[in-house]
XYZ file of C-alpha atoms in Angstrom:
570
model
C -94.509 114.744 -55.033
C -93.677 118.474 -53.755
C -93.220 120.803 -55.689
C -91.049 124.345 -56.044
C -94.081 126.228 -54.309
C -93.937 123.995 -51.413
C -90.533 124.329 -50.926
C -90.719 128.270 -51.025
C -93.588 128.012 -48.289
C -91.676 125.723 -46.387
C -88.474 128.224 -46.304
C -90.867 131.313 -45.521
C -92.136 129.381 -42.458
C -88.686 128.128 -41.001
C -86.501 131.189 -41.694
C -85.184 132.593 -38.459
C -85.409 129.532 -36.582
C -82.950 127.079 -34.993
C -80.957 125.200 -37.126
C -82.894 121.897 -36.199
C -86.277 123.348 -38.784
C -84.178 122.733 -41.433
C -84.766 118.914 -40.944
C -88.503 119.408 -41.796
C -87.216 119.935 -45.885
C -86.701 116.323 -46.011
C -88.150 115.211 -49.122
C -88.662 115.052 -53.283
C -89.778 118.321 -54.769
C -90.321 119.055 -58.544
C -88.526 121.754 -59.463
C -89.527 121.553 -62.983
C -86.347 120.584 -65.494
C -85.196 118.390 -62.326
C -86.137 116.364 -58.667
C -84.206 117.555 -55.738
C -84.482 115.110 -52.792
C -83.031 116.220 -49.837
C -81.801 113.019 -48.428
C -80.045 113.920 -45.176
C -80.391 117.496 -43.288
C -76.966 118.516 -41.078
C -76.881 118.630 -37.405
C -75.686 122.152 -37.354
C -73.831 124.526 -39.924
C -70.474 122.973 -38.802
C -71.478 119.368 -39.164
C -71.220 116.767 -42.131
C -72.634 118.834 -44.694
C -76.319 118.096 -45.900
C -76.920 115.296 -48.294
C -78.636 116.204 -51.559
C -79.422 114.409 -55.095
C -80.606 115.817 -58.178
C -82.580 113.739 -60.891
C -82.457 115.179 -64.501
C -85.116 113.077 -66.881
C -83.887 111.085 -69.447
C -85.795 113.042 -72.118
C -84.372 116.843 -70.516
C -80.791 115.281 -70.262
C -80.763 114.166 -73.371
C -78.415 111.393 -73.486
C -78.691 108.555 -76.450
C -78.982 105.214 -74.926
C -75.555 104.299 -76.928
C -73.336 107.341 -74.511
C -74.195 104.238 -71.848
C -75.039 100.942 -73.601
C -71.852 99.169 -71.957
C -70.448 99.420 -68.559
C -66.955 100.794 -69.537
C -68.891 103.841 -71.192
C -71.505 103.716 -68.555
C -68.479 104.468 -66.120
C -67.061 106.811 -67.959
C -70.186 108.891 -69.002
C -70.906 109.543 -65.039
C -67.022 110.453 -64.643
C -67.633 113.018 -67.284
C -70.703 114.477 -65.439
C -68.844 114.278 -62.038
C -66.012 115.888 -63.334
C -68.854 118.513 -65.159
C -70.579 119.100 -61.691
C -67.840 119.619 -59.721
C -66.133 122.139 -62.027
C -69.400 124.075 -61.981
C -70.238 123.987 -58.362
C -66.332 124.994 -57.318
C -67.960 128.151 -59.311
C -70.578 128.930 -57.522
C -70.009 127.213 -53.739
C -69.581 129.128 -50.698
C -71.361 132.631 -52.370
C -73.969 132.328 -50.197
C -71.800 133.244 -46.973
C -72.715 132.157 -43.064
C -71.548 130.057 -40.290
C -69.302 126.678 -40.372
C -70.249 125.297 -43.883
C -73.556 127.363 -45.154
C -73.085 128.224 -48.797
C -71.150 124.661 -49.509
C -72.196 123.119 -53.057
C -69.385 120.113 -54.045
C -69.467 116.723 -54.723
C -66.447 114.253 -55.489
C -63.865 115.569 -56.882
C -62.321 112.590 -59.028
C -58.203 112.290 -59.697
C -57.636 110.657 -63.235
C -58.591 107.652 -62.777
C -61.925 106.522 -64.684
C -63.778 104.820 -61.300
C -67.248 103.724 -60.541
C -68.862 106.423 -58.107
C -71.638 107.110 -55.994
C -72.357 110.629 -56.696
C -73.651 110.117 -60.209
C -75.606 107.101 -61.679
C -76.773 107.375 -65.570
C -79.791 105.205 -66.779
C -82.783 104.981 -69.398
C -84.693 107.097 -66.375
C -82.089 109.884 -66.645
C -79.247 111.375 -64.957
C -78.669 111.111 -61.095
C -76.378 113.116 -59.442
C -75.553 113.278 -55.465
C -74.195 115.800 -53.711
C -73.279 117.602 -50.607
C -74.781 121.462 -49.627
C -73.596 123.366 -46.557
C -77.182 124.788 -45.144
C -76.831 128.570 -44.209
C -77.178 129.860 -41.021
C -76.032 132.674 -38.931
C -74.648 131.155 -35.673
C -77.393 128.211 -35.997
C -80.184 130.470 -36.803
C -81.765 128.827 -40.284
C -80.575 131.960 -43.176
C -84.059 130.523 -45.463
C -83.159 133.101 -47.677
C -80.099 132.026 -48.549
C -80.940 128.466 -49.372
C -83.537 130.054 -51.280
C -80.713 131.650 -53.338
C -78.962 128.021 -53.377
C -81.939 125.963 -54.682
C -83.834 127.842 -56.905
C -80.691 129.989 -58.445
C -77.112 128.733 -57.734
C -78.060 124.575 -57.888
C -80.129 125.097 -61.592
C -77.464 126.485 -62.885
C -74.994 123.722 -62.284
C -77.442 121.426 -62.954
C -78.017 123.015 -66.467
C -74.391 123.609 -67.784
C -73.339 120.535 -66.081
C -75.674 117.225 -66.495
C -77.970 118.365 -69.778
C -76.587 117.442 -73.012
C -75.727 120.591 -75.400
C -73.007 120.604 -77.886
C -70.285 120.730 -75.753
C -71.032 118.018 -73.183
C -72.049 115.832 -76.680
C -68.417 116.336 -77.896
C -66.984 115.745 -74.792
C -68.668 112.745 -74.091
C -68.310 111.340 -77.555
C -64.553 111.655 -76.397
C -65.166 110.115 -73.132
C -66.572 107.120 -74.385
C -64.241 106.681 -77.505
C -61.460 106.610 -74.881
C -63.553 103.919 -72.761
C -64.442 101.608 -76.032
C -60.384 101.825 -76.813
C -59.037 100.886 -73.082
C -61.598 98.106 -73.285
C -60.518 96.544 -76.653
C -56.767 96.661 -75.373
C -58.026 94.838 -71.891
C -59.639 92.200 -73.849
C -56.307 92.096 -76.005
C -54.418 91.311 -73.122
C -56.071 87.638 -72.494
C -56.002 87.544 -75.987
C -52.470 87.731 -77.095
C -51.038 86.441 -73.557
C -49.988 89.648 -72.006
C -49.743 91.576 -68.973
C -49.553 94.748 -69.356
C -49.438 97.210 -72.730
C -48.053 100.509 -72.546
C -48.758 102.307 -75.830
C -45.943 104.523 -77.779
C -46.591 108.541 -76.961
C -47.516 107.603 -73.410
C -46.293 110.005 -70.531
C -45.203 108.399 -67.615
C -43.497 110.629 -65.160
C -44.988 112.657 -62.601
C -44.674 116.130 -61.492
C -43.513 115.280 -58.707
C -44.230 112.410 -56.222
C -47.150 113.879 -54.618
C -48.494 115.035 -58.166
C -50.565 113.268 -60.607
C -49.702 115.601 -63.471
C -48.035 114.362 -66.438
C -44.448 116.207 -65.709
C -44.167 118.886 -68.597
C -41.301 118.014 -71.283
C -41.280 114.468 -70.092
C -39.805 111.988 -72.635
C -42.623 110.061 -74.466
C -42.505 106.121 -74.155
C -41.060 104.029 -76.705
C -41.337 100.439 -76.861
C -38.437 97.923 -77.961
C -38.898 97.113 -81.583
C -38.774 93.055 -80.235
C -40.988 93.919 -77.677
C -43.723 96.083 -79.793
C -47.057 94.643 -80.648
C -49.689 96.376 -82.748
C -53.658 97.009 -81.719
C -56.065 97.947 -83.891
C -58.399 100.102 -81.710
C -62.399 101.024 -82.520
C -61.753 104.597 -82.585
C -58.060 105.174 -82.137
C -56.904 102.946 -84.975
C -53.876 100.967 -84.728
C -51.595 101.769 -81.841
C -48.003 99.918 -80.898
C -46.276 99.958 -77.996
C -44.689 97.574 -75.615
C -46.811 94.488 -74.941
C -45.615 93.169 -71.227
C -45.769 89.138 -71.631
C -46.977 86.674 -69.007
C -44.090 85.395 -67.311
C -41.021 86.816 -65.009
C -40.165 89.996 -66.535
C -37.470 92.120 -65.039
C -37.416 95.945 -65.212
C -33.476 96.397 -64.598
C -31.449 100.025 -65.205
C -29.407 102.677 -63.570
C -30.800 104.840 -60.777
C -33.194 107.754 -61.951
C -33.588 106.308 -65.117
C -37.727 105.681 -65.350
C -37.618 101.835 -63.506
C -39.915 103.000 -60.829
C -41.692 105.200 -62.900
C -42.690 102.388 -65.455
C -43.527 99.772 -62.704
C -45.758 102.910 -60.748
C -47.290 103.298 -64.163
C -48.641 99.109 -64.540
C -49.712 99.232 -61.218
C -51.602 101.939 -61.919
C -52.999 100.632 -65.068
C -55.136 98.104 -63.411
C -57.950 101.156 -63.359
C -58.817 103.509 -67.050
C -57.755 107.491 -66.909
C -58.676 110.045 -68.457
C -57.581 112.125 -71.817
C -54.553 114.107 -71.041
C -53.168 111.904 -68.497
C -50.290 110.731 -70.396
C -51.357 107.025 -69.416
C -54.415 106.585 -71.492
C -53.392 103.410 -73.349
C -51.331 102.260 -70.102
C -53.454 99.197 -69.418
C -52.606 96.287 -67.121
C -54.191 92.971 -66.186
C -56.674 93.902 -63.496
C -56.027 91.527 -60.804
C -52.440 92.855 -61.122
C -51.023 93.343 -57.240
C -47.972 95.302 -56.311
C -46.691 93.860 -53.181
C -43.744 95.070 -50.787
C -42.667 94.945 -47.668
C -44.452 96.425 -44.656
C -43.333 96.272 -40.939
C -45.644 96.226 -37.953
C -49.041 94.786 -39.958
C -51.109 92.410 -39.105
C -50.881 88.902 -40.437
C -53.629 86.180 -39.329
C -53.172 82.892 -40.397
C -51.717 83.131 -43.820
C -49.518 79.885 -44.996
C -46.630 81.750 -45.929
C -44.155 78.405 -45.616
C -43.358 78.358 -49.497
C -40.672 81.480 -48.428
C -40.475 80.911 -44.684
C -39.881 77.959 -42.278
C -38.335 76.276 -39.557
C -38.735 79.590 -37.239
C -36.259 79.674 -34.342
C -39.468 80.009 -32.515
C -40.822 77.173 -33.543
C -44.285 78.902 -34.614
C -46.247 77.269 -37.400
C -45.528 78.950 -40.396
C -48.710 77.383 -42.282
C -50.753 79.136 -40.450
C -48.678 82.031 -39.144
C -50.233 84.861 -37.459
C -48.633 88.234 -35.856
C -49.266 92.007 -34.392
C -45.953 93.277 -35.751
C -44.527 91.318 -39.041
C -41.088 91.985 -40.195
C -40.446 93.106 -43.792
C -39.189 89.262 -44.929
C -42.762 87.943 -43.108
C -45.013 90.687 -44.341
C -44.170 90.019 -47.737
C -44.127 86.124 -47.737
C -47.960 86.897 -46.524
C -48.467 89.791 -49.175
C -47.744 87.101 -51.916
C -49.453 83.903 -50.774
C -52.612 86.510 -49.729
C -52.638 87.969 -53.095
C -52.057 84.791 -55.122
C -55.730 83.832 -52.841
C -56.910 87.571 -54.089
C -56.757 85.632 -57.628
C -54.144 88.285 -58.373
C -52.628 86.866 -62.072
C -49.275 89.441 -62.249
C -47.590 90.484 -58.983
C -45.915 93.908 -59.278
C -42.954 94.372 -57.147
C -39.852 96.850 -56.939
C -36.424 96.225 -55.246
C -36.675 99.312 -53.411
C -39.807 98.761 -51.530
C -39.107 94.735 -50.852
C -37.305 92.701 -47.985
C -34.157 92.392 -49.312
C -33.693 88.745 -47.564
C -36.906 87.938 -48.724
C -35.973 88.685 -52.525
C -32.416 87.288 -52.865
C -30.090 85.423 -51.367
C -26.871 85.642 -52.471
C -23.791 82.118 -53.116
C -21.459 84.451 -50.838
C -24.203 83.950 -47.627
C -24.897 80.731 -48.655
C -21.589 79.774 -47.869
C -21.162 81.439 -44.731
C -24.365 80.537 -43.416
C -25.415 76.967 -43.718
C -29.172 76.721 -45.628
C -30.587 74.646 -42.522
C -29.820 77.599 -40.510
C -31.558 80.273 -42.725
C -35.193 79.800 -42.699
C -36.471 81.972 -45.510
C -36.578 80.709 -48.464
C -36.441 83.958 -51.411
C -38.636 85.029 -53.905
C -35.710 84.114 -56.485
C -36.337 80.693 -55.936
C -40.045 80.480 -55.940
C -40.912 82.987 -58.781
C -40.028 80.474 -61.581
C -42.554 78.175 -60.053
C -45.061 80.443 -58.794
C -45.432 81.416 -62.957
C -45.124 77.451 -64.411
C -47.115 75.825 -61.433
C -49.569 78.579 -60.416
C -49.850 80.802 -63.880
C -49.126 83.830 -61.974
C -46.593 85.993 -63.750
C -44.345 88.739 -61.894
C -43.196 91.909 -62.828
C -40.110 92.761 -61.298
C -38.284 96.319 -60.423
C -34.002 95.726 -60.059
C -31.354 97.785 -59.980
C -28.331 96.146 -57.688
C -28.214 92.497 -58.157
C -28.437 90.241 -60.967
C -30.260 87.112 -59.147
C -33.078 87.413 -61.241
C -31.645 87.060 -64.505
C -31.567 83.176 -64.840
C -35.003 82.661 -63.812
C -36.273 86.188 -66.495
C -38.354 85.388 -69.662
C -37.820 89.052 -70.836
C -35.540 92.172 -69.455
C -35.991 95.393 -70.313
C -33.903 98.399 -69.299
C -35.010 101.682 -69.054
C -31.966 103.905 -70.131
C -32.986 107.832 -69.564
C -36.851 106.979 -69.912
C -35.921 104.772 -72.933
C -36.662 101.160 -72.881
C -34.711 98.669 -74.220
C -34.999 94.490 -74.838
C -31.816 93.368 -73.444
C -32.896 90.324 -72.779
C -30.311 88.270 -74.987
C -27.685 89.872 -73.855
C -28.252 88.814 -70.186
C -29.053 85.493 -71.364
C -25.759 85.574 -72.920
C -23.625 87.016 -69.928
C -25.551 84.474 -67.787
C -24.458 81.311 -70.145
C -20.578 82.965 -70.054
C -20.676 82.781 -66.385
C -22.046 79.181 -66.290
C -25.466 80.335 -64.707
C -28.354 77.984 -65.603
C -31.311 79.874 -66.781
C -34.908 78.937 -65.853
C -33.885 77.421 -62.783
C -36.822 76.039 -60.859
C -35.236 75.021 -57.308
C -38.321 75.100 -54.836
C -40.932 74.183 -57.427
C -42.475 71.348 -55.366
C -43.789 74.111 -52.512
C -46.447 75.104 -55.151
C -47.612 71.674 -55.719
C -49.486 71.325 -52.936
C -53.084 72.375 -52.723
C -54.286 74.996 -50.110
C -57.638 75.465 -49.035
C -59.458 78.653 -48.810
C -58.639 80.740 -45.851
C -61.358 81.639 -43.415
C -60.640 84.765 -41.141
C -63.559 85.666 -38.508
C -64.313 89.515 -37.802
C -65.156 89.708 -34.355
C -69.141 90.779 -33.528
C -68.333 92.729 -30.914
C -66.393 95.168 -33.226
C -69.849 96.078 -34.926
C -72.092 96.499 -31.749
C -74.974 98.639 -32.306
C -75.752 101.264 -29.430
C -78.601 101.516 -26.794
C -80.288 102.892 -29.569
C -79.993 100.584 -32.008
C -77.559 102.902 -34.665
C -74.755 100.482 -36.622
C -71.031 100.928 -35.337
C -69.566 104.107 -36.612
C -67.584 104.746 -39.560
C -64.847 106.869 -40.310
C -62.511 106.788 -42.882
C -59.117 108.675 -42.941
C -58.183 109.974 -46.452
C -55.669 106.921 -48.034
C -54.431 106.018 -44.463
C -56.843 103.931 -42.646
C -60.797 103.637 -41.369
C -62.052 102.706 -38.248
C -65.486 100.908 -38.296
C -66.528 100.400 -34.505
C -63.869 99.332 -32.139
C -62.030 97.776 -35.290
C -59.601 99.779 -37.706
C -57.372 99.078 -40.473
C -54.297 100.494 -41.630
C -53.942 100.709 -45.532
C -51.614 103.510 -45.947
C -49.155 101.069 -48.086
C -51.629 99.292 -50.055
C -50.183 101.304 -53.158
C -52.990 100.593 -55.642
C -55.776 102.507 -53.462
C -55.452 106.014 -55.494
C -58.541 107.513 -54.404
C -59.959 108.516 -50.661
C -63.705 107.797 -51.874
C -62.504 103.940 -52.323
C -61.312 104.070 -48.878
C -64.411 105.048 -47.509
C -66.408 102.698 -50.172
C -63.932 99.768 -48.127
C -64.872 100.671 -44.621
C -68.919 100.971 -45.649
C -68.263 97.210 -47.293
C -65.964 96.260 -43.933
C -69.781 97.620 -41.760
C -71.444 95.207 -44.227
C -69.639 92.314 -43.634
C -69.412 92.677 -39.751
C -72.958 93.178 -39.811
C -74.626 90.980 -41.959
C -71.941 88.260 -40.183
C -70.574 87.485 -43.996
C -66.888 86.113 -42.192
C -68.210 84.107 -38.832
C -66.230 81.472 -39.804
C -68.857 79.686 -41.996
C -67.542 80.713 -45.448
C -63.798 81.090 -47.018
C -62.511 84.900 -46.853
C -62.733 84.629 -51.075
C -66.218 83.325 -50.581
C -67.139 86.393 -48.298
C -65.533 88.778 -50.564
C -67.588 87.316 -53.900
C -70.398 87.768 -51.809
C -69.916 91.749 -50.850
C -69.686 91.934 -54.673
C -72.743 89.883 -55.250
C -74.649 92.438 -53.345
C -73.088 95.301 -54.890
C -74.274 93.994 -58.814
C -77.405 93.438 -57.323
C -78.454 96.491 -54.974
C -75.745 98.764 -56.440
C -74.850 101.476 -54.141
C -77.367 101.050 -52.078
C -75.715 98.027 -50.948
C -73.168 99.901 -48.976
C -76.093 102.691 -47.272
C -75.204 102.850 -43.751
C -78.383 104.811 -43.459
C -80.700 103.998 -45.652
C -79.409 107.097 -47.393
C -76.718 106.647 -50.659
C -74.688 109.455 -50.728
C -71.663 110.825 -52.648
C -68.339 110.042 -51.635
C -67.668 106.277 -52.771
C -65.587 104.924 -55.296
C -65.694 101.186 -56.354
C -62.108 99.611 -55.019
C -61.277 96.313 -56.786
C -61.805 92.692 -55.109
C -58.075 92.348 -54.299
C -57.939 95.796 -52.418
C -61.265 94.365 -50.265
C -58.558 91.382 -49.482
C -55.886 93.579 -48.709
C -57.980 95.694 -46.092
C -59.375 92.661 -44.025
C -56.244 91.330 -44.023
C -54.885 94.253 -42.420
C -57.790 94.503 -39.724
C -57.449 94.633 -36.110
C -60.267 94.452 -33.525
């Protein structure tokens, strides 16, 4: 291996040049308390910045093998560090000034959600961290010098008050993985005591605003039902009660503006951990949970989505019903049958976001127009089934009709960010207006046993060039990612929360349309287990495009993997 004298005589002998001399630093170099391997070297200062890792050795970093002895406080040890790292290199990036990006030091930059990520891995070997640096230049004349300054000066630094472990990144990560040991005793709780979702007493559910994940200052803290309450006793946090969300149909019912949407934004974001000061620490829900809705113009290919829809004026073949351009009833007959095969357990949905022919169907209609002439069957009618027949429970947003009451198990209502177990009381109001409750018409259309689905991604979408590079990649923020002459759009799958797990999707998309993982030879499920297969196996280098791992990836769940090949178009 290099070391930091090399690196010095290296700099001397390219400063001055064109930019391209910078690509002769590729390489591992010992800069004493830690490795620097300069993975990837830019194009030009105004290119993808330069990819960079540091290794700090288990015995400088200093971290006992119990800060990382299970996953969940494997996870959130490297969150920590991330979260360390960047707050130290926003410090100290862009003082070394030049052209396009010279002087850049950053790496992700995580929301508050605890997620896997590329840009920091923590083992018995020590601490890795990735990164990205901006390499100066003036015009694209190589500023040595200034990386100089970079490597030897600005980069140690970080590295120091960042990734070793003194007294303050001890406490904090004590705290870090105290949180993780907690949210992992209430996710095993959940299986355990048949629930859902818990959302604990003290939590803080509103936002900011909409475009905010801030905890909204003065918000009213959560408090559960007394009937509703259950009690955990947590490793660290002690016992802890709040509302336990029960597998079944549960309805979230109030008046506007009073927390519905809020609550239901909150499960579906509890499928993933967050951080202290959140306000949703101890807001945990079932991981496979899906929120589904209604979304015009996608894609559908080959989804059986006849339990809700049939007999098409058209005649088309609802079983296996494919479009361009679905309608909001369609899109979300195919949302639910594709994420009952994403093994999703608890389906998430809100009034305001759904088809509202697909949801209800009121005795008023009905009677106006004849049932052989209406060809959608609604979710009202199937729900009851879908939980007795199938096991999957639903957690339901409403706010202007009472259809849903018969078929509940439990309502709550949220009254001014106060909830509330009304469910007697609708069960009463139901009986006085001769409603039957649990009714189960439809049932049968779950009885049936479907195959796995098998979708094919086109070759030609993944072409390599004359000179033998993959397709290209490029991922848009939360709004879609194109991966050769194929894209998706993903701009409404609402549980994506982070960009990084966008582009971790597209890199697993490459992957798949590479390695020919859906050529029609294996069930979409099948193809999916298999992506993760590699991913416990080869870890992040399973998704390399390059050979090179690099920051910017975060882990996205199985069921989001579903969601974004069953949104692609060739």
């Amino acid at each position: 291996m290099r070391t930091q004298c090399d690196l010095e005589r290296q700099l001397v002998a390219i400063d001055g040049r064109g930019y391209p001399a910078y690509k002769s630093l590729r390489g591992v170099y010992d800069l004493g308390a830690f490795e620097l391997s300069i993975d990837h070297v830019q194009g030009d200062p105004f290119a993808t910045p330069s990819l960079v890792s540091v290794h700090v050795p288990a015995a400088r970093a200093g971290f006992a093998r119990e800060f990382y002895a299970t996953p969940e406080r494997c996870v959130a040890l490297e969150d920590l560090l991330v979260r360390r790292f960047a707050t130290e290199a926003k410090r100290v990036s862009f003082r070394v000034r030049g052209s396009g990006k010279s002087g850049l030091i950053a790496t992700s930059s995580p929301g508050p959600e605890v997620l896997p990520r590329s840009a920091c891995e923590v083992g018995d070997e020590g601490v890795l961290l990735r990164l990205e640096m901006g390499f100066p230049a003036h015009g694209r004349t190589v500023d040595a010098r200034a990386l100089a300054t970079m490597l030897f000066d600005l980069l140690p630094a970080c590295v120091e008050r960042a990734l070793v472990c003194d007294d303050a990144c001890r406490c904090a990560a004590c705290e870090a993985i105290e949180l993780a040991d907690d949210q992992a005793a209430v996710r095993a709780a959940l299986a355990r005591l048949g629930l859902v979702a818990f959302v604990a007493d003290g939590s803080i559910l509103p936002r900011e605003s909409g475009v905010s994940a801030r905890p909204l200052r003065g918000a009213e803290p959560f408090t559960s039902p007394e009937s509703l309450s259950v009690e955990l006793d947590l490793p660290h946090r002690g016992r802890v009660r709040g509302l336990g969300v029960r597998r079944g149909i549960t309805l979230i019912v109030g008046g506007g503006y009073h927390g519905k949407s809020t609550l239901l934004k909150a499960l579906q974001e509890g499928v993933y951990n967050h951080v202290a000061g959140d306000g949703r620490e101890l807001v945990i829900t079932d991981a496979t949970a899906m929120k589904l809705r209604a979304e015009d113009g996608r894609a559908v290919r080959d989804v059986d989505i006849s339990p809700f829809i049939s007999n098409l004026p058209d005649g088309r073949d609802t079983r296996a019903f494919s479009t361009e351009d679905a309608s909001g009833s369609t899109s979300q007959a195919a949302a639910t049958i594709e994420a009952i095969e994403a093994r999703a357990q608890t389906l998430l949905i809100d009034e305001d976001t759904s088809a509202t022919n697909f949801m209800v169907r009121d005795a008023l209609m009905e009677a106006v127009v004849a049932a052989d002439r209406e060809p959608i069957t609604p979710f009202v009618e199937r729900a009851r089934a879908l939980w007795e027949e199938r096991g999957v429970s639903s957690v339901i947003v409403v706010g202007s009709s009472g259809a849903f009451f018969p078929v509940a198990d439990c309502v709550v209502q949220m009254d001014c960010y106060r909830a509330f177990d009304i469910t007697e009381r609708v069960r009463k109001v139901c009986k006085e207006h001769g409603v039957e409750a649990f009714g189960t018409k439809g049932a049968s259309a779950w009885s049936e046993s479907r195959s796995g689905r098998f979708l094919t991604l086109s070759a030609k979408a993944f072409r390599r060039d004359e000179r033998g590079r993959g397709p290209k990649v490029h991922a848009h923020g939360l709004d879609s990612f194109s991966v050769g002459s194929g894209e998706a759009d993903v701009r409404l799958v609402e549980q994506l929360v982070d960009s990084e797990q966008v582009a971790a999707l597209a890199q697993m998309v490459r992957l798949m349309g590479e390695e020919r993982l859906l050529d029609g030879s294996r069930s979409l499920a099948n193809a999916v287990d298999e992506v993760y297969r590699r991913f416990e196996h080869d870890g992040w280098w399973a998704l390399a495009a390059r050979g090179d791992v690099a920051c910017g990836f975060a882990l996205p769940r199985p069921q989001e993997l579903f969601c974004t090949l069953n949104r692609w178009r060739a």
